[in-house]
Amino acid sequence: MFSLPRLLISVLAFHLAAAAFASAAEKNWWDAKWPTRKKIEIDTSGKGVAIAEPIGTTTVLVRLHAGVLDFMAAKEDGSDLRFVTEDGKTVLKHQVESWDALLSEAYVWVQVPDLKPASVTSLWMYFGNHEAPAPEGVKETYEANTTLVYHFADGGKVGSDSSATGANAEGAPAPAAGSLIGNGLRVFGQSTIKVPAPPLPEWAPGAPMTVSLWLKPGALQPNALILSRRDGANSFILGLDNGVPFVEVNKQRSSPGAPITAGAWHHVAAVADAGNITVYVNGKSYGALSAAMPSLKTPVEIDKDSSPAAGNFTGYAGELDEVEFAKTARPAGFIHFAAVNQGSGADKDKLLRVGADEASDHEEEGEIMKHLTLITDISKDLTFDGWVVIFLCTLLAIVGWAIAAGKVMYLNTIEKASKEFMKRWEKISSDLTAIDTEDSDSVQNLGGSVSGKMQKLMRQSPLYQLYHLGAQEISHRMKAFRQVTFNPEEKKEAKGIAMGLSGRSIQAIKATLHGGMVREVQKLNGKLVFLTIGIAGGPYLGLLGTVIGVMITFAVIAKSGEVEVNSIAPGIAGALLATVAGLAVAIPALFIYSYLSSRIKDVVSNMETFIDEFVTKMAEHYKE
């Protein structure tokens, strides 16, 4: 038997199970459209490369090659790469410096927020979605304090600034292949490469600053100028004096250290903070200068100083890569991490490890699921009034579907019972003497032709109910006829008298049958009014929720003063969701109601046909 509470419990259990499944899926996989992922571990503990000093937000270099990535599994330009935090909730900004699927080599920069020292930080690299669009905001890979980044990677745009500043270098030569990180820059000290200012911002007096780069000197030269910035009497110079890296501010030079070797890559950084400038070589403190940064607004010159004040400085001859400026003093841990992560030593593989492929167990999200996901996102902007309307619509839908399900089962039972009844009726309809007996059991089992189990089934049929009603009427009249016509003491004469029904009796029995049919029709149509309420009331409820939601959205916009699509669209979309809910109630209810009405009409037609047949047989058998 149909039970509305059981249906409600089943629906609730289904939704709870679906929610639990979705929650588990989110924990295990970021997006089902990306079929493969790799785990990347950044180890600054003793097991990797021990870095005890604070690091902070940094842009990490991820080297990809045939040993760690099947390039055929990713898009041909690597634009399907996505880097996600370990919890699968945050997509990290990244930019691809170079991608060569033919040589199976790629260099990708990923921003990792607040990288911790002496710990292991994990993140995921997803790939394999060949329909994925190119990532947005690639210049945001470097945080806001970074004012210049030159990779020297793109042959068509040599010296393009990969930071948000957009200070593209002027006069840069063609890139040199096979540098430290992809392509680099090979210079000979003969020409000046300018960094325009603006857009390069001013270096304010006494302000913090960091300049870092990789260099590979071809030979050790005296007073080789790597880059300089001069503004009147103020100057900042980063150079190499016979293999000794130095910083010179207004003709004051940093303390020297051991010379570096020619023909090898070295990381050099200068960090200005609180009236002191520290020089780092290969991630370690190398020299210092007690001086504050002067005010400098002019362009920066790389390789050769074109100013008459250059004096005995010569142009630097060798290779350069990864030139970076920042308007903040990078901590020692940041410099150490960059030197190891970007370098060519064995420690880089201890610091950053790329794991094995992990395949998704999820099938790609279909169009239906995409729409459901979108509706879920829209529902987050639904107002309280909208939720009330959706709750009422849901209640209407549950009640309507419950009644419809019960009615379908009832009609199926009627159909089965009527078929069984009609088989027996065809046998006894030619001779109704079997049912005009005073024995009620004989009337109910159609003259003994039906078993008790089958009789129980046939009682569900409205045709059987009409038959039983007609048979009782005939039996009552025959009983009265016998009592009036026959004398019990004259049984011989009674045998020759034929029993019949008058025209009025037949009309009375017919009227009784029609009354029984009306009651059966009322039973068939019972509770269908809830479906009509859903059809008529659902859209109006939804419209009410939409109107209220739109009113609230515009009221909020009027108060905040933000007249933008991004501020209007979510509220309007959420309000329209109420109308969708109303239509979702009405449309199925309309289809179900039409289907049930059609079947009920068939049952009513069968009853009318049966009544006509019953009355005809009765009039023929019981002649007046």
Coordinates of C-alpha atoms in Angstrom, one line a residue:
M1 CA 0.0 0.0 0.0
F2 CA 1.3 3.5 -0.9
S3 CA 2.6 5.5 2.0
L4 CA 3.4 9.2 1.8
P5 CA 5.7 9.2 4.9
R6 CA 7.7 6.4 3.4
L7 CA 8.1 8.4 0.2
L8 CA 9.3 11.4 2.1
I9 CA 11.9 9.3 4.0
S10 CA 13.1 7.8 0.8
V11 CA 13.5 11.1 -0.9
L12 CA 15.4 12.5 2.2
A13 CA 17.7 9.5 2.3
F14 CA 18.4 9.8 -1.4
H15 CA 19.4 13.5 -1.1
L16 CA 21.6 12.8 2.0
A17 CA 23.3 10.0 0.2
A18 CA 23.9 12.2 -2.9
A19 CA 25.2 15.0 -0.7
A20 CA 27.6 12.6 1.0
F21 CA 28.8 11.2 -2.3
A22 CA 29.3 14.7 -3.7
S23 CA 31.3 15.7 -0.6
A24 CA 33.5 12.7 -0.9
A25 CA 34.1 13.4 -4.5
E26 CA 35.1 17.0 -3.8
K27 CA 37.7 15.8 -1.3
N28 CA 39.2 13.3 -3.7
W29 CA 39.2 15.2 -7.0
W30 CA 39.1 19.0 -7.9
D31 CA 37.3 18.7 -11.2
A32 CA 36.1 15.6 -13.1
K33 CA 36.8 17.3 -16.4
W34 CA 40.5 16.9 -15.7
P35 CA 41.2 13.1 -15.9
T36 CA 44.8 13.0 -14.5
R37 CA 46.8 14.7 -11.8
K38 CA 50.2 14.6 -10.2
K39 CA 51.2 15.5 -6.6
I40 CA 53.9 18.1 -6.2
E41 CA 55.8 18.3 -2.9
I42 CA 57.9 21.2 -1.9
D43 CA 60.2 20.0 0.9
T44 CA 62.0 22.7 3.0
S45 CA 62.6 20.3 5.8
G46 CA 65.8 18.4 6.6
K47 CA 64.7 15.6 4.3
G48 CA 64.6 17.9 1.3
V49 CA 66.6 21.1 1.4
A50 CA 66.6 22.6 4.9
I51 CA 65.4 26.2 4.8
A52 CA 64.8 27.6 8.3
E53 CA 64.3 31.3 7.5
P54 CA 60.8 32.6 6.5
I55 CA 60.0 32.4 2.8
G56 CA 56.5 33.8 2.3
T57 CA 54.5 33.9 -0.9
T58 CA 56.8 32.9 -3.8
T59 CA 56.6 31.9 -7.4
V60 CA 57.9 28.3 -7.7
L61 CA 59.5 26.9 -10.9
V62 CA 58.2 23.5 -11.9
R63 CA 60.4 21.8 -14.5
L64 CA 58.6 19.2 -16.6
H65 CA 60.2 16.6 -18.9
A66 CA 59.6 13.2 -20.3
G67 CA 60.6 11.6 -17.0
V68 CA 57.8 13.2 -15.0
L69 CA 55.1 14.0 -17.6
D70 CA 53.5 12.3 -20.7
F71 CA 53.3 15.4 -22.9
M72 CA 50.9 13.6 -25.3
A73 CA 48.4 13.4 -22.4
A74 CA 48.2 17.2 -22.1
K75 CA 47.2 19.9 -24.6
E76 CA 49.8 20.7 -27.2
D77 CA 50.5 24.1 -25.6
G78 CA 50.1 23.1 -22.0
S79 CA 47.1 25.4 -21.5
D80 CA 45.1 22.7 -19.7
L81 CA 47.5 22.7 -16.7
R82 CA 45.9 23.6 -13.4
F83 CA 47.6 23.8 -10.1
V84 CA 45.4 23.3 -7.0
T85 CA 46.1 23.4 -3.3
E86 CA 46.2 20.1 -1.5
D87 CA 42.6 20.5 -0.1
G88 CA 41.3 20.9 -3.7
K89 CA 39.7 24.2 -3.0
T90 CA 42.0 26.9 -4.4
V91 CA 43.3 27.1 -8.0
L92 CA 46.8 28.7 -7.9
K93 CA 47.9 31.3 -10.5
H94 CA 50.5 30.0 -12.9
Q95 CA 52.2 30.9 -16.2
V96 CA 54.0 28.7 -18.7
E97 CA 57.3 30.2 -19.7
S98 CA 58.0 27.6 -22.4
W99 CA 56.3 24.4 -23.6
D100 CA 57.9 22.1 -26.2
A101 CA 55.9 18.9 -26.7
L102 CA 58.3 17.7 -29.3
L103 CA 61.3 17.8 -27.0
S104 CA 59.1 17.0 -24.0
E105 CA 60.4 20.0 -22.0
A106 CA 58.5 22.7 -20.2
Y107 CA 59.0 25.4 -17.6
V108 CA 56.0 26.5 -15.5
W109 CA 55.9 29.2 -12.7
V110 CA 53.3 28.7 -10.0
Q111 CA 52.5 31.1 -7.2
V112 CA 52.4 29.3 -3.8
P113 CA 51.0 31.5 -1.0
D114 CA 52.8 31.7 2.3
L115 CA 55.3 28.9 1.7
K116 CA 56.5 27.7 5.1
P117 CA 60.1 26.9 6.0
A118 CA 61.1 23.5 7.6
S119 CA 58.0 21.8 6.3
V120 CA 56.5 19.9 3.3
T121 CA 53.9 21.8 1.2
S122 CA 51.8 19.7 -1.2
L123 CA 49.8 20.8 -4.3
W124 CA 48.2 19.1 -7.3
M125 CA 48.9 19.5 -10.9
Y126 CA 45.9 18.6 -13.1
F127 CA 46.1 18.0 -16.8
G128 CA 44.5 16.1 -19.7
N129 CA 41.4 18.2 -20.3
H130 CA 41.8 18.9 -24.1
E131 CA 38.8 21.3 -24.1
A132 CA 40.1 23.5 -21.3
P133 CA 40.5 27.2 -22.0
A134 CA 43.7 29.0 -21.4
P135 CA 44.1 30.1 -17.8
E136 CA 43.3 33.7 -17.0
G137 CA 45.4 36.2 -15.1
V138 CA 48.8 34.7 -15.9
K139 CA 50.5 38.0 -15.0
E140 CA 49.1 37.7 -11.5
T141 CA 51.4 34.7 -11.0
Y142 CA 53.8 37.1 -9.4
E143 CA 52.4 38.8 -6.3
A144 CA 51.8 42.6 -6.2
N145 CA 55.2 43.5 -4.9
T146 CA 57.0 42.1 -7.9
T147 CA 57.6 45.0 -10.4
L148 CA 59.6 43.3 -13.2
V149 CA 60.2 39.8 -14.4
Y150 CA 62.2 39.0 -17.6
H151 CA 62.3 35.3 -18.6
F152 CA 63.9 36.1 -22.1
A153 CA 62.0 33.1 -23.3
D154 CA 59.8 34.3 -26.3
G155 CA 61.8 34.8 -29.5
G156 CA 59.1 37.1 -30.8
K157 CA 58.9 39.3 -27.7
V158 CA 62.4 39.3 -26.2
G159 CA 62.5 41.1 -22.9
S160 CA 58.7 41.1 -22.4
D161 CA 57.8 41.7 -18.8
S162 CA 56.0 38.8 -17.2
S163 CA 54.8 40.8 -14.2
A164 CA 51.7 43.1 -14.1
T165 CA 53.9 46.2 -14.6
G166 CA 54.4 45.6 -18.4
A167 CA 57.8 47.3 -18.6
N168 CA 59.0 45.5 -21.7
A169 CA 62.8 45.9 -22.4
E170 CA 64.0 48.0 -25.3
G171 CA 66.9 46.9 -27.5
A172 CA 67.2 43.3 -26.3
P173 CA 69.0 40.9 -28.6
A174 CA 67.6 37.5 -29.8
P175 CA 67.3 35.0 -27.0
A176 CA 69.9 32.4 -26.5
A177 CA 68.8 28.7 -26.5
G178 CA 69.9 26.3 -23.9
S179 CA 70.1 28.8 -21.1
L180 CA 69.6 28.0 -17.4
I181 CA 65.7 28.0 -17.6
G182 CA 64.7 27.5 -21.3
N183 CA 65.9 30.5 -23.3
G184 CA 68.1 33.2 -21.8
L185 CA 69.9 36.4 -22.9
R186 CA 73.5 36.4 -24.3
V187 CA 75.2 39.9 -24.2
F188 CA 78.6 41.2 -25.1
G189 CA 78.8 44.5 -23.3
Q190 CA 78.4 46.4 -26.6
S191 CA 74.8 47.7 -26.5
T192 CA 72.4 49.0 -23.9
I193 CA 69.1 47.3 -23.0
K194 CA 66.7 49.7 -21.5
V195 CA 63.9 49.1 -19.0
P196 CA 61.5 52.1 -19.6
A197 CA 60.3 54.2 -16.6
P198 CA 57.4 54.5 -16.5
P199 CA 55.9 51.9 -16.4
L200 CA 58.8 50.8 -14.2
P201 CA 58.0 52.5 -10.9
E202 CA 60.2 54.9 -9.0
W203 CA 62.6 53.6 -6.4
A204 CA 61.8 55.9 -3.5
P205 CA 64.5 57.1 -1.2
G206 CA 65.1 54.7 1.7
A207 CA 62.4 52.3 0.4
P208 CA 62.9 48.5 0.5
M209 CA 63.8 46.8 -2.7
T210 CA 65.1 43.5 -4.1
V211 CA 67.0 42.9 -7.4
S212 CA 67.8 39.3 -8.4
L213 CA 69.1 37.6 -11.5
W214 CA 71.1 34.6 -12.8
L215 CA 74.3 35.2 -14.6
K216 CA 77.0 33.2 -16.3
P217 CA 80.1 35.3 -17.1
G218 CA 82.0 34.4 -20.2
A219 CA 85.2 35.7 -18.6
L220 CA 86.1 37.6 -15.4
Q221 CA 86.3 41.3 -16.2
P222 CA 87.2 44.3 -14.0
N223 CA 84.2 46.5 -13.1
A224 CA 81.7 44.7 -15.5
L225 CA 78.4 46.5 -15.2
I226 CA 75.4 44.2 -15.2
L227 CA 72.6 46.8 -14.6
S228 CA 72.5 50.4 -13.5
R229 CA 70.0 53.2 -12.7
R230 CA 71.2 56.8 -12.6
D231 CA 69.2 59.9 -11.8
G232 CA 71.4 63.0 -11.5
A233 CA 73.9 62.4 -8.7
N234 CA 72.1 59.4 -7.5
S235 CA 73.0 55.9 -8.8
F236 CA 72.5 52.2 -8.2
I237 CA 74.8 49.7 -9.9
L238 CA 75.0 45.9 -9.8
G239 CA 78.2 44.6 -11.2
L240 CA 81.0 42.0 -11.3
D241 CA 84.6 43.0 -10.5
N242 CA 86.9 40.2 -11.5
G243 CA 84.4 37.7 -10.4
V244 CA 83.3 39.5 -7.3
P245 CA 79.6 40.5 -7.3
F246 CA 79.0 44.0 -5.8
V247 CA 76.4 46.7 -5.3
E248 CA 77.4 50.3 -5.6
V249 CA 75.1 53.1 -4.4
N250 CA 76.3 56.7 -5.0
K251 CA 79.9 55.4 -5.4
Q252 CA 79.8 53.4 -2.2
R253 CA 80.5 49.7 -2.9
S254 CA 79.5 46.6 -0.9
S255 CA 82.1 44.5 0.9
P256 CA 83.7 41.9 -1.3
G257 CA 83.7 38.1 -1.0
A258 CA 85.3 35.2 -2.8
P259 CA 85.1 35.5 -6.6
I260 CA 82.8 33.3 -8.5
T261 CA 83.9 31.2 -11.4
A262 CA 83.4 32.0 -15.1
G263 CA 81.4 29.6 -17.4
A264 CA 79.0 28.6 -14.6
W265 CA 75.5 29.9 -13.5
H266 CA 75.3 31.9 -10.3
H267 CA 72.3 33.5 -8.5
V268 CA 73.0 37.1 -7.4
A269 CA 70.5 39.2 -5.4
A270 CA 70.7 42.6 -3.7
V271 CA 68.2 43.3 -0.9
A272 CA 67.8 46.9 0.4
D273 CA 66.0 47.3 3.8
A274 CA 66.2 49.9 6.6
G275 CA 69.4 51.6 5.4
N276 CA 71.3 48.5 4.6
I277 CA 71.9 46.5 1.4
T278 CA 72.8 42.8 1.6
V279 CA 74.3 41.0 -1.4
Y280 CA 73.4 37.3 -1.8
V281 CA 75.3 34.8 -4.0
N282 CA 73.7 31.4 -4.7
G283 CA 71.2 31.9 -1.8
K284 CA 73.8 32.8 0.9
S285 CA 74.8 36.2 2.4
Y286 CA 77.9 37.4 0.5
G287 CA 78.5 41.1 1.1
A288 CA 76.9 44.2 2.7
L289 CA 76.7 48.0 2.3
S290 CA 75.5 50.4 4.9
A291 CA 73.5 52.8 2.6
A292 CA 69.9 53.6 1.9
M293 CA 68.4 53.5 -1.5
P294 CA 68.4 56.9 -3.3
S295 CA 65.5 58.3 -5.3
L296 CA 65.7 57.0 -8.8
K297 CA 63.0 57.6 -11.5
T298 CA 65.0 57.1 -14.7
P299 CA 65.1 53.9 -16.9
V300 CA 67.2 51.0 -15.8
E301 CA 70.1 50.0 -18.2
I302 CA 71.2 46.4 -18.6
D303 CA 74.6 45.3 -19.9
K304 CA 76.1 48.7 -20.7
D305 CA 75.8 52.1 -19.0
S306 CA 75.2 54.8 -21.7
S307 CA 75.7 57.6 -19.2
P308 CA 78.8 59.8 -19.4
A309 CA 79.2 59.1 -15.6
A310 CA 79.9 55.5 -16.3
G311 CA 83.6 56.1 -16.0
N312 CA 85.7 53.0 -15.9
F313 CA 82.8 50.6 -16.0
T314 CA 82.7 48.2 -18.9
G315 CA 79.8 46.3 -20.3
Y316 CA 79.1 42.7 -19.0
A317 CA 79.8 39.9 -21.4
G318 CA 78.1 36.6 -20.7
E319 CA 74.6 35.2 -20.2
L320 CA 71.6 36.5 -18.1
D321 CA 68.3 34.9 -17.1
E322 CA 65.4 35.5 -14.7
V323 CA 65.9 39.2 -14.0
E324 CA 63.5 40.2 -11.3
F325 CA 62.7 43.5 -9.4
A326 CA 60.5 43.8 -6.3
K327 CA 59.5 46.8 -4.2
T328 CA 59.9 44.9 -1.0
A329 CA 62.9 43.4 0.9
R330 CA 62.7 39.7 0.3
P331 CA 63.5 37.6 3.3
A332 CA 66.7 35.4 3.4
G333 CA 64.6 32.2 3.1
F334 CA 63.0 33.6 -0.1
I335 CA 66.4 34.2 -1.7
H336 CA 67.7 30.8 -0.6
F337 CA 64.6 29.0 -2.0
A338 CA 64.9 30.8 -5.3
A339 CA 68.6 30.0 -5.7
V340 CA 68.0 26.3 -5.1
N341 CA 64.6 25.9 -6.9
Q342 CA 65.8 27.8 -10.1
G343 CA 69.3 26.4 -10.1
S344 CA 70.8 23.4 -11.9
G345 CA 72.2 21.6 -8.9
A346 CA 71.0 18.2 -7.5
D347 CA 69.3 19.9 -4.6
K348 CA 66.5 21.3 -6.8
D349 CA 65.1 17.7 -7.2
K350 CA 65.2 17.3 -3.4
L351 CA 63.4 20.6 -2.9
L352 CA 60.6 19.9 -5.4
R353 CA 59.4 16.5 -6.2
V354 CA 56.8 15.6 -8.9
G355 CA 54.8 12.4 -8.1
A356 CA 53.3 9.7 -10.3
D357 CA 50.1 10.1 -12.4
E358 CA 46.8 9.6 -10.6
A359 CA 43.8 8.9 -12.8
S360 CA 40.3 10.1 -12.0
D361 CA 37.6 7.6 -11.1
H362 CA 35.0 10.0 -12.3
E363 CA 33.4 10.1 -15.7
E364 CA 33.4 13.5 -17.4
E365 CA 30.6 15.7 -16.2
G366 CA 27.6 15.5 -18.6
E367 CA 25.5 18.3 -19.8
I368 CA 22.8 17.5 -17.3
M369 CA 25.2 17.6 -14.4
K370 CA 26.7 20.9 -15.7
H371 CA 23.2 22.4 -15.6
L372 CA 22.5 21.0 -12.1
T373 CA 25.9 22.4 -10.9
L374 CA 25.0 25.8 -12.3
I375 CA 21.6 25.7 -10.6
T376 CA 23.3 24.8 -7.3
D377 CA 25.5 27.9 -7.7
I378 CA 22.6 30.1 -8.5
S379 CA 20.7 28.8 -5.4
K380 CA 23.4 30.3 -3.2
D381 CA 22.1 33.8 -4.0
L382 CA 18.5 32.9 -3.3
T383 CA 16.7 35.0 -0.7
F384 CA 14.8 33.6 2.3
D385 CA 11.5 34.4 0.6
G386 CA 12.6 32.4 -2.4
W387 CA 13.5 29.4 -0.2
V388 CA 10.0 29.6 1.4
V389 CA 8.4 29.5 -2.1
I390 CA 10.7 26.6 -3.2
F391 CA 9.8 24.7 0.0
L392 CA 6.0 25.2 -0.7
C393 CA 6.5 24.1 -4.3
T394 CA 8.5 21.0 -3.2
L395 CA 5.7 20.2 -0.8
L396 CA 3.1 20.5 -3.6
A397 CA 5.3 18.3 -5.8
I398 CA 5.7 15.6 -3.2
V399 CA 2.0 15.4 -2.4
G400 CA 1.1 15.5 -6.1
W401 CA 3.6 12.8 -7.1
A402 CA 2.5 10.7 -4.1
I403 CA -1.2 10.9 -5.1
A404 CA -0.3 10.2 -8.8
A405 CA 1.7 7.1 -7.9
G406 CA -1.1 5.8 -5.8
K407 CA -3.6 6.5 -8.5
V408 CA -1.5 4.7 -11.2
M409 CA -1.3 1.6 -9.0
Y410 CA -5.0 1.8 -8.3
L411 CA -5.8 2.0 -12.0
N412 CA -3.5 -0.9 -12.7
T413 CA -5.3 -3.0 -10.2
I414 CA -8.7 -2.0 -11.6
E415 CA -7.5 -3.0 -15.1
K416 CA -6.3 -6.4 -14.0
A417 CA -9.4 -7.1 -11.9
S418 CA -11.8 -6.0 -14.8
K419 CA -10.1 -8.3 -17.3
E420 CA -10.6 -11.2 -14.9
F421 CA -14.2 -10.3 -14.3
M422 CA -15.1 -9.9 -18.0
K423 CA -13.8 -13.4 -18.7
R424 CA -16.3 -14.8 -16.2
W425 CA -19.1 -12.4 -17.2
E426 CA -19.0 -13.6 -20.8
K427 CA -19.7 -17.1 -19.6
I428 CA -22.7 -16.3 -17.4
S429 CA -24.2 -13.4 -19.4
S430 CA -26.1 -15.7 -21.7
D431 CA -28.0 -17.3 -18.8
L432 CA -28.6 -15.1 -15.8
T433 CA -30.4 -17.7 -13.8
A434 CA -27.1 -18.3 -11.9
I435 CA -27.3 -14.9 -10.3
D436 CA -31.1 -14.5 -9.6
T437 CA -30.9 -16.9 -6.7
E438 CA -31.5 -15.8 -3.1
D439 CA -28.1 -17.2 -2.1
S440 CA -25.8 -14.1 -1.8
D441 CA -22.7 -16.3 -2.0
S442 CA -23.8 -17.5 -5.4
V443 CA -24.3 -14.0 -6.6
Q444 CA -20.8 -12.9 -5.4
N445 CA -18.9 -15.8 -6.9
L446 CA -20.9 -15.6 -10.2
G447 CA -22.8 -18.8 -9.7
G448 CA -19.8 -20.6 -8.1
S449 CA -17.5 -20.0 -11.1
V450 CA -15.0 -17.9 -9.1
S451 CA -12.6 -18.9 -6.4
G452 CA -12.2 -16.9 -3.2
K453 CA -8.8 -15.5 -4.2
M454 CA -10.1 -14.4 -7.6
Q455 CA -13.2 -13.0 -6.0
K456 CA -11.0 -10.8 -3.7
L457 CA -9.2 -9.5 -6.8
M458 CA -12.4 -8.8 -8.8
R459 CA -13.9 -6.8 -6.0
Q460 CA -11.4 -4.1 -7.0
S461 CA -13.1 -3.8 -10.3
P462 CA -15.9 -1.2 -10.7
L463 CA -17.5 -3.5 -13.2
Y464 CA -17.8 -6.2 -10.6
Q465 CA -19.3 -3.7 -8.2
L466 CA -21.9 -2.7 -10.8
Y467 CA -22.6 -6.4 -11.5
H468 CA -23.0 -7.1 -7.8
L469 CA -25.3 -4.1 -7.5
G470 CA -27.5 -5.2 -10.5
A471 CA -27.5 -8.8 -9.3
Q472 CA -28.8 -7.8 -5.9
E473 CA -31.5 -5.7 -7.4
I474 CA -32.6 -8.7 -9.6
S475 CA -32.5 -11.1 -6.7
H476 CA -34.7 -8.8 -4.5
R477 CA -37.3 -8.5 -7.2
M478 CA -37.3 -12.2 -8.0
K479 CA -37.8 -12.9 -4.3
A480 CA -40.7 -10.6 -4.1
F481 CA -42.1 -12.0 -7.3
R482 CA -42.0 -15.6 -5.9
Q483 CA -43.7 -14.5 -2.7
V484 CA -46.6 -12.8 -4.5
T485 CA -47.1 -15.2 -7.4
F486 CA -46.8 -18.6 -6.0
N487 CA -49.0 -20.4 -3.5
P488 CA -46.8 -22.8 -1.4
E489 CA -49.5 -25.3 -1.3
E490 CA -49.8 -25.4 -5.1
K491 CA -46.3 -26.3 -6.2
K492 CA -47.4 -28.1 -9.3
E493 CA -49.0 -25.0 -10.8
A494 CA -45.9 -22.8 -9.8
K495 CA -43.6 -24.8 -12.0
G496 CA -45.3 -23.6 -15.1
I497 CA -45.2 -19.9 -14.4
A498 CA -42.4 -17.8 -16.0
M499 CA -40.7 -15.1 -14.0
G500 CA -40.1 -11.6 -15.6
L501 CA -39.4 -7.9 -14.8
S502 CA -41.6 -5.0 -15.8
G503 CA -40.3 -2.0 -17.8
R504 CA -40.4 0.1 -14.6
S505 CA -38.3 -2.5 -12.7
I506 CA -35.7 -2.5 -15.5
Q507 CA -35.5 1.3 -15.5
A508 CA -35.2 1.3 -11.7
I509 CA -32.4 -1.2 -11.9
K510 CA -30.7 0.9 -14.6
A511 CA -31.0 4.0 -12.4
T512 CA -29.4 2.1 -9.5
L513 CA -26.5 1.0 -11.8
H514 CA -25.9 4.6 -12.9
G515 CA -25.9 5.7 -9.3
G516 CA -23.3 3.1 -8.6
M517 CA -21.3 4.3 -11.5
V518 CA -21.3 7.8 -10.2
R519 CA -19.9 6.7 -6.9
E520 CA -17.2 4.7 -8.7
V521 CA -16.3 7.8 -10.8
Q522 CA -16.0 9.9 -7.6
K523 CA -13.7 7.3 -6.2
L524 CA -11.6 7.3 -9.3
N525 CA -11.3 11.1 -9.3
G526 CA -10.6 11.4 -5.6
K527 CA -7.6 13.6 -4.6
L528 CA -6.9 14.5 -8.2
V529 CA -7.6 18.1 -7.1
F530 CA -4.1 18.2 -5.6
L531 CA -2.7 17.8 -9.1
T532 CA -4.8 20.6 -10.4
I533 CA -3.7 22.8 -7.5
G534 CA -0.1 22.0 -8.5
I535 CA -0.8 22.9 -12.1
A536 CA -2.6 26.1 -11.4
G537 CA -0.8 27.2 -8.2
G538 CA 2.8 26.2 -8.8
P539 CA 3.6 28.9 -11.5
Y540 CA 1.9 31.6 -9.4
L541 CA 3.9 30.6 -6.3
G542 CA 7.1 30.7 -8.3
L543 CA 6.2 34.1 -9.8
L544 CA 5.6 35.4 -6.3
G545 CA 9.0 34.3 -5.2
T546 CA 10.6 35.8 -8.3
V547 CA 8.9 39.2 -7.9
I548 CA 9.9 39.4 -4.2
G549 CA 13.5 38.3 -5.0
V550 CA 13.8 41.0 -7.8
M551 CA 12.4 43.6 -5.4
I552 CA 15.0 42.7 -2.7
T553 CA 17.8 42.7 -5.3
F554 CA 17.0 46.2 -6.5
A555 CA 16.6 47.5 -3.0
V556 CA 20.0 46.2 -2.0
I557 CA 21.6 47.7 -5.2
A558 CA 19.9 51.0 -4.4
K559 CA 21.4 51.0 -0.9
S560 CA 24.9 49.9 -2.0
G561 CA 25.0 52.0 -5.2
E562 CA 26.8 49.3 -7.1
V563 CA 25.1 49.2 -10.5
E564 CA 27.0 46.4 -12.3
V565 CA 26.1 43.2 -14.0
N566 CA 28.1 41.2 -11.4
S567 CA 26.0 42.8 -8.6
I568 CA 22.7 42.4 -10.3
A569 CA 22.9 39.1 -12.2
P570 CA 23.3 36.7 -9.1
G571 CA 20.2 38.2 -7.3
I572 CA 18.1 38.1 -10.5
A573 CA 19.2 34.6 -11.3
G574 CA 18.4 33.4 -7.8
A575 CA 14.9 35.1 -8.0
L576 CA 14.1 33.4 -11.3
L577 CA 14.9 30.1 -9.7
A578 CA 11.6 30.4 -7.8
T579 CA 9.8 30.5 -11.1
V580 CA 11.7 27.5 -12.3
A581 CA 10.6 25.6 -9.1
G582 CA 7.0 26.6 -9.8
L583 CA 7.1 25.4 -13.4
A584 CA 8.9 22.2 -12.3
V585 CA 5.8 21.4 -10.2
A586 CA 3.2 22.4 -12.7
I587 CA 4.6 20.8 -15.9
P588 CA 5.0 17.2 -14.6
A589 CA 1.6 17.6 -12.8
L590 CA 0.0 18.6 -16.1
F591 CA 1.4 15.6 -17.9
I592 CA 0.5 13.2 -15.1
Y593 CA -3.0 14.7 -14.8
S594 CA -3.6 14.3 -18.6
Y595 CA -2.4 10.7 -18.4
L596 CA -4.6 9.8 -15.4
S597 CA -7.6 11.6 -16.9
S598 CA -7.3 9.5 -20.1
R599 CA -7.2 6.2 -18.2
I600 CA -10.1 7.2 -16.0
K601 CA -12.1 8.1 -19.1
D602 CA -11.4 4.6 -20.4
V603 CA -12.7 3.1 -17.1
V604 CA -15.8 5.2 -17.2
S605 CA -16.5 4.2 -20.8
N606 CA -16.2 0.5 -19.8
M607 CA -18.7 1.0 -17.0
E608 CA -21.2 2.7 -19.3
T609 CA -20.8 -0.1 -21.9
F610 CA -21.2 -2.7 -19.1
I611 CA -24.4 -1.1 -17.8
D612 CA -25.9 -1.0 -21.3
E613 CA -24.9 -4.6 -21.8
F614 CA -26.2 -5.7 -18.4
V615 CA -29.5 -4.0 -18.9
T616 CA -29.9 -5.5 -22.3
K617 CA -29.2 -9.0 -21.1
M618 CA -31.5 -8.5 -18.2
A619 CA -34.4 -7.2 -20.3
E620 CA -33.9 -10.1 -22.7
H621 CA -33.8 -12.8 -20.0
Y622 CA -36.5 -11.4 -17.7
K623 CA -39.2 -10.6 -20.2
E624 CA -42.2 -8.7 -18.9

